[in-house]
Amino acid sequence: MIEVLVLAVALSMDAFAVSIGLGSKHKKKASSLALMAGLYFGLFQGLMPLIGYLGGKGVLGWVEAYAPWIAFILLALIGGKMIYEAFSEGVEEDIAIITHRVMLMLAIATSIDAMAAGFALTLLDVAPLLACLIIGVTTLVFSVAGVYIGTRSGTFLEGKAEFVGGVVIVLIGLKILFM
């Protein structure tokens, strides 16, 4: 279960970083933005690993011997992408008005990685629905906190959160591969 909590925190860093950026740009409506970000990001971050898990279960019989390598490669790619994005400007810099459509697009964009990470859940001894619930709730909490942190600190923490999340995801992939 510790692995699921660590994975949940690491996966939520993408949404956390975007939430910080949104909060830094939209300080006047922080409460409604925090609720919207938490619900959208939490829901999608919780659903996408379930999709990845179900897909992984479907092909696990065919690739079982290579499953740790596949999980490692997917997690290394996700972590590497997050580390790369930590050093680049976020899309939230260009968003002037937050609508449900914008939040839907941001939620999908930040949770695609979680779908690939859902494959790794097939290799962990956890209940997949519980794991996805933990990931979703963790992301909800981090997203709400991210908006409020962004209203106070600006984008100072945005890249650092994504970088740490990326490193942790790569480390989880190494653990799956070697243990």
Short mmCIF file of C-alpha atoms in Angstrom, two decimals:
data_model
loop_
_atom_site.label_atom_id
_atom_site.label_comp_id
_atom_site.label_asym_id
_atom_site.label_seq_id
_atom_site.Cartn_x
_atom_site.Cartn_y
_atom_site.Cartn_z
CA MET A 1 0.00 0.00 0.00
CA ILE A 2 2.97 2.29 0.58
CA GLU A 3 3.85 1.93 -3.12
CA VAL A 4 0.34 3.06 -4.08
CA LEU A 5 0.59 6.12 -1.83
CA VAL A 6 3.99 7.04 -3.28
CA LEU A 7 2.67 6.49 -6.82
CA ALA A 8 -0.42 8.59 -6.01
CA VAL A 9 1.69 11.49 -4.77
CA ALA A 10 4.07 11.24 -7.73
CA LEU A 11 1.23 11.10 -10.29
CA SER A 12 -0.53 14.04 -8.66
CA MET A 13 2.52 16.29 -9.13
CA ASP A 14 1.56 17.03 -12.73
CA ALA A 15 -1.88 18.27 -11.67
CA PHE A 16 -0.33 20.00 -8.65
CA ALA A 17 2.09 21.92 -10.89
CA VAL A 18 -0.70 22.97 -13.28
CA SER A 19 -2.87 23.99 -10.30
CA ILE A 20 -0.08 26.17 -8.94
CA GLY A 21 0.18 27.85 -12.35
CA LEU A 22 -3.58 28.36 -12.53
CA GLY A 23 -3.70 29.75 -9.01
CA SER A 24 -0.89 32.19 -9.72
CA LYS A 25 -2.76 33.59 -12.74
CA HIS A 26 -6.31 33.58 -11.34
CA LYS A 27 -6.06 34.82 -7.75
CA LYS A 28 -9.50 36.42 -7.54
CA LYS A 29 -11.55 33.23 -7.87
CA ALA A 30 -9.29 30.91 -5.88
CA SER A 31 -12.05 29.00 -4.04
CA SER A 32 -14.10 28.08 -7.10
CA LEU A 33 -10.96 27.39 -9.13
CA ALA A 34 -9.57 25.14 -6.38
CA LEU A 35 -12.81 23.15 -6.25
CA MET A 36 -12.97 22.87 -10.04
CA ALA A 37 -9.31 21.84 -10.35
CA GLY A 38 -9.62 19.32 -7.52
CA LEU A 39 -12.71 17.66 -8.97
CA TYR A 40 -11.54 17.55 -12.58
CA PHE A 41 -7.96 16.51 -11.89
CA GLY A 42 -8.93 14.07 -9.12
CA LEU A 43 -11.61 12.37 -11.21
CA PHE A 44 -9.47 11.93 -14.30
CA GLN A 45 -6.33 11.01 -12.36
CA GLY A 46 -8.38 8.31 -10.61
CA LEU A 47 -10.06 6.94 -13.74
CA MET A 48 -7.09 6.79 -16.10
CA PRO A 49 -5.02 4.31 -14.04
CA LEU A 50 -8.08 2.04 -13.95
CA ILE A 51 -8.19 2.10 -17.75
CA GLY A 52 -4.46 1.35 -17.85
CA TYR A 53 -4.88 -1.43 -15.29
CA LEU A 54 -7.70 -3.08 -17.25
CA GLY A 55 -5.70 -2.83 -20.47
CA GLY A 56 -2.64 -4.22 -18.71
CA LYS A 57 -4.63 -7.15 -17.33
CA GLY A 58 -5.87 -7.88 -20.85
CA VAL A 59 -2.38 -8.22 -22.27
CA LEU A 60 -0.57 -9.47 -19.16
CA GLY A 61 -0.92 -13.12 -20.17
CA TRP A 62 0.84 -12.45 -23.46
CA VAL A 63 3.66 -10.35 -22.06
CA GLU A 64 3.95 -11.63 -18.50
CA ALA A 65 7.65 -12.45 -18.80
CA TYR A 66 8.36 -8.90 -19.96
CA ALA A 67 5.85 -7.11 -17.71
CA PRO A 68 8.45 -5.66 -15.30
CA TRP A 69 10.44 -4.28 -18.24
CA ILE A 70 7.32 -2.83 -19.85
CA ALA A 71 6.27 -1.23 -16.55
CA PHE A 72 9.78 0.18 -16.07
CA ILE A 73 9.91 1.62 -19.60
CA LEU A 74 6.46 3.20 -19.27
CA LEU A 75 7.25 4.68 -15.85
CA ALA A 76 10.68 5.88 -17.02
CA LEU A 77 9.06 7.61 -20.01
CA ILE A 78 6.41 9.21 -17.79
CA GLY A 79 8.98 10.32 -15.24
CA GLY A 80 11.34 11.59 -17.94
CA LYS A 81 8.52 13.58 -19.53
CA MET A 82 7.65 15.14 -16.16
CA ILE A 83 11.31 16.01 -15.52
CA TYR A 84 11.55 17.58 -18.98
CA GLU A 85 8.33 19.55 -18.45
CA ALA A 86 9.67 20.83 -15.13
CA PHE A 87 12.13 22.94 -17.11
CA SER A 88 9.65 24.25 -19.70
CA GLU A 89 6.77 26.71 -19.55
CA GLY A 90 3.37 25.25 -18.73
CA VAL A 91 0.27 25.57 -20.87
CA GLU A 92 -1.54 27.35 -18.03
CA GLU A 93 0.53 30.45 -18.78
CA ASP A 94 -1.63 31.12 -21.85
CA ILE A 95 -5.05 30.48 -20.31
CA ALA A 96 -7.00 33.68 -19.70
CA ILE A 97 -10.43 32.27 -18.82
CA ILE A 98 -11.03 29.00 -16.98
CA THR A 99 -14.06 27.20 -18.42
CA HIS A 100 -15.24 23.63 -17.98
CA ARG A 101 -13.90 22.85 -21.45
CA VAL A 102 -10.45 24.20 -20.51
CA MET A 103 -10.45 22.20 -17.26
CA LEU A 104 -11.54 19.07 -19.14
CA MET A 105 -8.63 19.45 -21.58
CA LEU A 106 -6.16 20.10 -18.74
CA ALA A 107 -7.50 17.12 -16.78
CA ILE A 108 -7.12 14.80 -19.76
CA ALA A 109 -3.65 16.15 -20.56
CA THR A 110 -2.37 15.72 -17.01
CA SER A 111 -3.88 12.25 -16.57
CA ILE A 112 -2.73 10.50 -19.76
CA ASP A 113 0.45 9.57 -17.91
CA ALA A 114 -1.64 7.98 -15.18
CA MET A 115 -3.20 5.62 -17.72
CA ALA A 116 0.23 4.27 -18.61
CA ALA A 117 1.11 4.07 -14.91
CA GLY A 118 -2.04 1.98 -14.42
CA PHE A 119 -0.23 -0.85 -16.17
CA ALA A 120 2.20 -0.91 -13.24
CA LEU A 121 -0.74 -1.58 -10.91
CA THR A 122 -1.05 -5.05 -12.50
CA LEU A 123 2.33 -5.87 -10.94
CA LEU A 124 1.53 -4.58 -7.45
CA ASP A 125 -0.37 -6.60 -4.89
CA VAL A 126 -3.18 -4.08 -4.39
CA ALA A 127 -6.89 -3.79 -5.05
CA PRO A 128 -7.07 -1.75 -8.28
CA LEU A 129 -10.24 0.17 -7.37
CA LEU A 130 -8.79 1.15 -4.00
CA ALA A 131 -5.52 2.18 -5.64
CA CYS A 132 -7.38 4.34 -8.18
CA LEU A 133 -9.48 5.90 -5.42
CA ILE A 134 -6.32 6.74 -3.48
CA ILE A 135 -4.73 8.25 -6.60
CA GLY A 136 -7.86 10.30 -7.33
CA VAL A 137 -8.29 11.62 -3.79
CA THR A 138 -4.57 12.39 -3.47
CA THR A 139 -4.71 14.35 -6.73
CA LEU A 140 -7.84 16.19 -5.59
CA VAL A 141 -6.09 17.28 -2.38
CA PHE A 142 -2.87 18.30 -4.15
CA SER A 143 -4.81 20.20 -6.84
CA VAL A 144 -6.82 22.20 -4.31
CA ALA A 145 -3.66 22.93 -2.34
CA GLY A 146 -1.84 23.83 -5.57
CA VAL A 147 -4.33 26.54 -6.48
CA TYR A 148 -4.02 28.14 -3.05
CA ILE A 149 -0.23 27.83 -3.07
CA GLY A 150 -0.16 29.41 -6.52
CA THR A 151 -2.20 32.40 -5.34
CA ARG A 152 0.38 33.04 -2.63
CA SER A 153 3.72 31.99 -4.13
CA GLY A 154 3.26 32.43 -7.87
CA THR A 155 4.89 29.79 -10.05
CA PHE A 156 7.98 29.34 -7.86
CA LEU A 157 7.12 25.74 -6.85
CA GLU A 158 5.53 24.67 -10.14
CA GLY A 159 8.60 23.17 -11.86
CA LYS A 160 10.01 21.72 -8.65
CA ALA A 161 6.84 19.70 -8.01
CA GLU A 162 6.91 18.21 -11.50
CA PHE A 163 10.61 17.41 -11.24
CA VAL A 164 10.22 15.58 -7.91
CA GLY A 165 7.18 13.69 -9.20
CA GLY A 166 9.11 12.59 -12.29
CA VAL A 167 12.08 11.36 -10.27
CA VAL A 168 9.81 9.39 -7.92
CA ILE A 169 7.99 7.73 -10.84
CA VAL A 170 11.32 6.67 -12.40
CA LEU A 171 12.39 5.24 -9.02
CA ILE A 172 9.14 3.26 -8.75
CA GLY A 173 9.86 1.83 -12.21
CA LEU A 174 13.36 0.80 -11.09
CA LYS A 175 11.90 -0.85 -8.00
CA ILE A 176 9.44 -2.87 -10.11
CA LEU A 177 12.25 -3.92 -12.43
CA PHE A 178 14.77 -5.00 -9.81
CA MET A 179 12.66 -6.22 -6.89
#
